[in-house]
Structures are given as C-alpha cells and as structure tokens.
Tab-separated table of C-alpha atoms in Angstrom:
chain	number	residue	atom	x	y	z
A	1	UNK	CA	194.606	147.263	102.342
A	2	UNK	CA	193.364	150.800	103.622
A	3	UNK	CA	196.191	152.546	101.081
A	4	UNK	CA	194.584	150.245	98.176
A	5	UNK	CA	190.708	151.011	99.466
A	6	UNK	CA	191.347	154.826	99.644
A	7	UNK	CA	193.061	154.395	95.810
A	8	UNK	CA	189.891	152.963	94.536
A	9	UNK	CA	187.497	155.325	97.054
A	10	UNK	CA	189.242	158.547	95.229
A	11	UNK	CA	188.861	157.377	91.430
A	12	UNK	CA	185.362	156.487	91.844
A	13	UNK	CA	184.150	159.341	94.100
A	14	UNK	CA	186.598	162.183	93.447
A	15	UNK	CA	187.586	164.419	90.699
A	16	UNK	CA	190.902	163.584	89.309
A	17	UNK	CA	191.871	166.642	88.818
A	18	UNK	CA	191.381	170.226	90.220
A	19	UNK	CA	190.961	168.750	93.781
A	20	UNK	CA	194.081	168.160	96.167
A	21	UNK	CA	191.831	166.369	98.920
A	22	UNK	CA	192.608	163.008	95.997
A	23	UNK	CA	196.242	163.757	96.233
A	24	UNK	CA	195.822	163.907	100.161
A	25	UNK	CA	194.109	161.390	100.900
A	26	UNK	CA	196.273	158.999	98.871
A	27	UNK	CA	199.296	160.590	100.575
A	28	UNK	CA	198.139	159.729	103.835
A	29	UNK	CA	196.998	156.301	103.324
A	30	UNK	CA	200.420	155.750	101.987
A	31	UNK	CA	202.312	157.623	104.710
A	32	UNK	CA	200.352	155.308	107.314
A	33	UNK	CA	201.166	151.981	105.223
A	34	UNK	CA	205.069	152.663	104.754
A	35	UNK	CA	205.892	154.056	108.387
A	36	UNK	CA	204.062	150.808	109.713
A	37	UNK	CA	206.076	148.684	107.212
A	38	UNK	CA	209.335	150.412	107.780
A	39	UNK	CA	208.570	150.581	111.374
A	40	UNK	CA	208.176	147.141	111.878
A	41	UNK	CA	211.750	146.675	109.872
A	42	UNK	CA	213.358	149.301	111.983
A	43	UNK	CA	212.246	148.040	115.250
A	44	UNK	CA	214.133	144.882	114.817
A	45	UNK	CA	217.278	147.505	115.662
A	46	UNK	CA	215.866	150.648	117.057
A	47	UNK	CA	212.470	150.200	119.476
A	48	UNK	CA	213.390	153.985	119.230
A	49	UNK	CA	212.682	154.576	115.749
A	50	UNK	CA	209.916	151.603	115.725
A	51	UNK	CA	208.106	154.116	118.169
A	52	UNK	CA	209.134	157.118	116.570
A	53	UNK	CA	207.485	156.200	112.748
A	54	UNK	CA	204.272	154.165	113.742
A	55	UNK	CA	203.603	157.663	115.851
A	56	UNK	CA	203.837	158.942	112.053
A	57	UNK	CA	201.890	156.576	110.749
A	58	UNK	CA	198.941	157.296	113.380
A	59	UNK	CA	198.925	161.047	112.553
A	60	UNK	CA	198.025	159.882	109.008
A	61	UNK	CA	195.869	157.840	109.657
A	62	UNK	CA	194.110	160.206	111.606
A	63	UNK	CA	194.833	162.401	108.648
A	64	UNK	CA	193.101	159.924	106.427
A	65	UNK	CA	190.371	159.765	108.936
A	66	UNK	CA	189.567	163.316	108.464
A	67	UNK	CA	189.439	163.477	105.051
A	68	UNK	CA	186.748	160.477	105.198
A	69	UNK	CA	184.953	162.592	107.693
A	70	UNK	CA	185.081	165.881	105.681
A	71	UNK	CA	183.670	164.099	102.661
A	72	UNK	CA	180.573	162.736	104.963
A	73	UNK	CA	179.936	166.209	106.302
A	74	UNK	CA	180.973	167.903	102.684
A	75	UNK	CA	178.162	165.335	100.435
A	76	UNK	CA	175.418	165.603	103.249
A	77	UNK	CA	176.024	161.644	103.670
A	78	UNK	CA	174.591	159.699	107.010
A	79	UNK	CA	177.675	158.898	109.597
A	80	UNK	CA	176.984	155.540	110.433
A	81	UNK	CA	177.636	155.818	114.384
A	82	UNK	CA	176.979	153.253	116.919
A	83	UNK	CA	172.850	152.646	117.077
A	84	UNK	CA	172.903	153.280	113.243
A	85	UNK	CA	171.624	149.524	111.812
A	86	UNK	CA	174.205	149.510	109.322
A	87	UNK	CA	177.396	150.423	111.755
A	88	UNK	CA	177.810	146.982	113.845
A	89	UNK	CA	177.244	144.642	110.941
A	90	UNK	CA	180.043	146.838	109.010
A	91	UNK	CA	182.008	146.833	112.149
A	92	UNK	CA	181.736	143.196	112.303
A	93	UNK	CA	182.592	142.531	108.783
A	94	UNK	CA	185.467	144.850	108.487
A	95	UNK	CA	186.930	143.320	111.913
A	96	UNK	CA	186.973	140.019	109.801
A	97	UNK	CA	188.686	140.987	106.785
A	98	UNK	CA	191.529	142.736	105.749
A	99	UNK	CA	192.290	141.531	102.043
A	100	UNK	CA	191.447	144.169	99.387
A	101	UNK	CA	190.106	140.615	97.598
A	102	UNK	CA	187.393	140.611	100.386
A	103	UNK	CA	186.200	143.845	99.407
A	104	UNK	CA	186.072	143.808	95.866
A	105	UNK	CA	182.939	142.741	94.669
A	106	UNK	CA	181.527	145.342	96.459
A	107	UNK	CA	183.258	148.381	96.198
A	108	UNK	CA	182.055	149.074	92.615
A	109	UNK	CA	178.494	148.995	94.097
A	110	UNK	CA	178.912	150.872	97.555
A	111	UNK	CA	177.417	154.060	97.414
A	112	UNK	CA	179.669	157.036	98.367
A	113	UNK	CA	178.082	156.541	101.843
A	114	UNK	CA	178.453	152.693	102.173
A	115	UNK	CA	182.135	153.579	100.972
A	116	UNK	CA	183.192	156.535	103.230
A	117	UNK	CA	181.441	154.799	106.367
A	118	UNK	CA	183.544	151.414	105.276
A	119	UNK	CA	186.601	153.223	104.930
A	120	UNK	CA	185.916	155.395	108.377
A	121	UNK	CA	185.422	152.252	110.313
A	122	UNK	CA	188.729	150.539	109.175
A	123	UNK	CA	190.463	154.110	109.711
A	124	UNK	CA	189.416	153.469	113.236
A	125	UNK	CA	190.039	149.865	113.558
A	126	UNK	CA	193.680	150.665	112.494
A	127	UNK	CA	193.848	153.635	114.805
A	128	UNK	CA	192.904	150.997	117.676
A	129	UNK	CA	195.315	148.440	116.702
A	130	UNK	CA	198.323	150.556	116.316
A	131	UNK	CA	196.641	152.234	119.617
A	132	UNK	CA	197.683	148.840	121.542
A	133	UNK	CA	200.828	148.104	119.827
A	134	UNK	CA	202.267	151.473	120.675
A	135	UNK	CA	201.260	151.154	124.386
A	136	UNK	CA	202.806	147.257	123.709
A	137	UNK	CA	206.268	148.565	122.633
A	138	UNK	CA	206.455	151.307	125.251
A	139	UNK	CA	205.773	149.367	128.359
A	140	UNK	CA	208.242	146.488	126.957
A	141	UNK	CA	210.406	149.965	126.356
A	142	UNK	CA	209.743	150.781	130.227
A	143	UNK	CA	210.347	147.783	131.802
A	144	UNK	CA	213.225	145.893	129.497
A	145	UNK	CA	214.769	149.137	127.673
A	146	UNK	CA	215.332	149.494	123.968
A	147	UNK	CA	217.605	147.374	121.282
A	148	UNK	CA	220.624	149.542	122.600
A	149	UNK	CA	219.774	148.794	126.161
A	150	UNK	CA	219.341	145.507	126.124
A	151	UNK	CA	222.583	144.607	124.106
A	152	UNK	CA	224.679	147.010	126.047
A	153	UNK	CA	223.289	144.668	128.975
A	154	UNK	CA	223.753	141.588	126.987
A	155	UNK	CA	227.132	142.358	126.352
A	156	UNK	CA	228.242	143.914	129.922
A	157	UNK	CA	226.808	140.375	131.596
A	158	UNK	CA	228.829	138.971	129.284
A	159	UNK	CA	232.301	140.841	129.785
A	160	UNK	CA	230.748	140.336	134.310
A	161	UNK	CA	231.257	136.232	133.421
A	162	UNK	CA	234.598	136.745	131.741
A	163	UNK	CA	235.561	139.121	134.503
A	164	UNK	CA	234.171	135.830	137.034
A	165	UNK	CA	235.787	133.069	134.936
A	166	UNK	CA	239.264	135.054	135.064
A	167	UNK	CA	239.458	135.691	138.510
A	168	UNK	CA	238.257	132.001	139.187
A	169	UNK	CA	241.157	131.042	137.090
A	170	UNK	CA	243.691	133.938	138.905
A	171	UNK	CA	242.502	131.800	142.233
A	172	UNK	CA	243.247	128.722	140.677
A	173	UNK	CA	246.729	129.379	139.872
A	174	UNK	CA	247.559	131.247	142.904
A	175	UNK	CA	246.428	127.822	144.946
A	176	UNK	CA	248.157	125.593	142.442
A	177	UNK	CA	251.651	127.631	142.701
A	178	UNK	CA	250.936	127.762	146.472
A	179	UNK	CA	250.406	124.089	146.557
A	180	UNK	CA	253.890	123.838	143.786
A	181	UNK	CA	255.902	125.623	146.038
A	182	UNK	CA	254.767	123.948	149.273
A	183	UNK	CA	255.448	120.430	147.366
A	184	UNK	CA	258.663	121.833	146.018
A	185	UNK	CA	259.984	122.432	149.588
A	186	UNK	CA	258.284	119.146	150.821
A	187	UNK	CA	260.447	117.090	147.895
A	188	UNK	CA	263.608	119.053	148.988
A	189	UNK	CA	263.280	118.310	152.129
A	190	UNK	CA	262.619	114.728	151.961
A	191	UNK	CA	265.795	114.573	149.456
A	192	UNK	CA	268.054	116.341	151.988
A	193	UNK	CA	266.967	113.398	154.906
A	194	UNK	CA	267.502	110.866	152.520
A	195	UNK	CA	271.013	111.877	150.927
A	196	UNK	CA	271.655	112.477	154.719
C-alpha cells in the first residue's frame, strides 16, 4: 500500500521529469515491498535469508522515510510531530487501514502537507512493525536455530530412533537365539533320555 501511496504522492507533487528524488522514492517504496514479499517466501526455507532481505527492506524504508522528510524540510511544510492536533488522529487512522481503497478519496484532496505527513507516519508504522518481526525471527533464530538447524535436528533424532529401534531389535535376536539354542540343547537332551 505504501509502494502504491508513494506512486500517487510523486505524480501529484513531483516533477516527472528533471528530478531523480521521483525515481527514488518509487525505487525505495518498491525495494521495501518486494524484499518483504520475497522475504516472507524465502523464510519458509532460509530464516537466514528471511532476516537477511527484510534488513533490506528496512533500509528502504528508511530510505523512503527520508525522502518524505526532505520534501517537508525542502517545501517549508509543518512536520506533524506528537502534540501537533493533526498527528494522533492521523496516527490513529493510518493504524486502522492499510488498503490503498481506504485512502483514495482523499488523496486527490490532501495537500502536499496532509500527504507527506500521511505517508511519514505509515513509513514509521512499517518501520515499527518490521522493527518487531525482525526481533521475532531472531530470538526464534536464538533459541530454536534456523530452517537448516532445525531439519538437520529433525533428521539426526530421527536416524537416534532408528539407531534405538535397531539395537532393540539386535537385543531381541541375541535373546531369542540364546533362548533357540538353550531349547535346542533342552530338546536334545530330553530325546537322548527317552531313546535311552
């Protein structure tokens, strides 16, 4: 939703050509969207790799975040910061939706400053959720391992009850040829008194 927000924030408030901050910005909102996405894929075989992009993906949003910020500073615009009567209710609304749909009547009204602050917030509210996810997959990293790990463990418990069930069965048949032989005597014995 951020990638598609920035899209429409650029056409409406930047030039389209002559100005790489457009091509930036758009970069970095889709750097952060496809290294969550492919992330999240990857992660179902490498917690390695899951770590490795979403780390990517936070450096553009915080790229992203910048570029909002720069544009605030650049066009003399208000930063809507905590005790500002327009950041909590934004906050508030943002925190409840995150469909493009949700946004869309109003982003052909916002002002460049209702825009950028909108766009700043849900830069942040990303940058807190990924924030927790990432400390999420590395203590579940810590304490259980990666993918690898925990098949390589899957697979040498495994192989340990094979190893257990075959030397039950070794046990097993060394009693039962024990007991053979010892009845094998036994029946020769008896046959010897009674031929006798």
């Amino acid at each position: 939703m951020l990638y598609q927000f920035t899209s429409v924030f650029c056409q409406r408030f930047l030039p389209l050509c002559g100005d790489r901050t457009v091509d930036q910005m758009a970069q970095a909102a889709r750097s952060c969207k496809q290294n969550i996405v492919e992330g999240s894929e990857d992660g179902a075989t490498s917690t390695e790799m899951e770590l490795k992009l979403l780390n990517v993906a936070r450096s553009s949003n915080d790229e992203l975040r910048e570029d909002y910020q720069d544009f605030i500073k650049k066009h003399h615009l208000t930063h809507w910061k905590p005790g500002h009567k327009r950041f909590q209710p934004m906050q508030d609304f943002s925190r409840r939706h995150n469909n493009l749909e949700d946004y869309l009547p109003l982003v052909t009204k916002w002002t460049a400053e209702e825009f950028a602050n909108t766009s700043l917030t849900l830069c942040f509210q990303v940058d807190a959720m990924m924030n927790s996810y990432l400390k999420h997959l590395e203590k579940t990293f810590v304490e259980k391992g990666g993918i690898k790990e925990r098949m390589y463990a899957a697979r040498t418990g495994y192989r340990q009850q094979q190893d257990e069930k075959m030397k039950g069965i070794e046990k097993e048949y060394t009693h039962l040829s024990s007991e053979n032989e010892r009845l094998r005597i036994e029946n020769a014995s008896l046959s010897a008194l009674a031929a006798q």
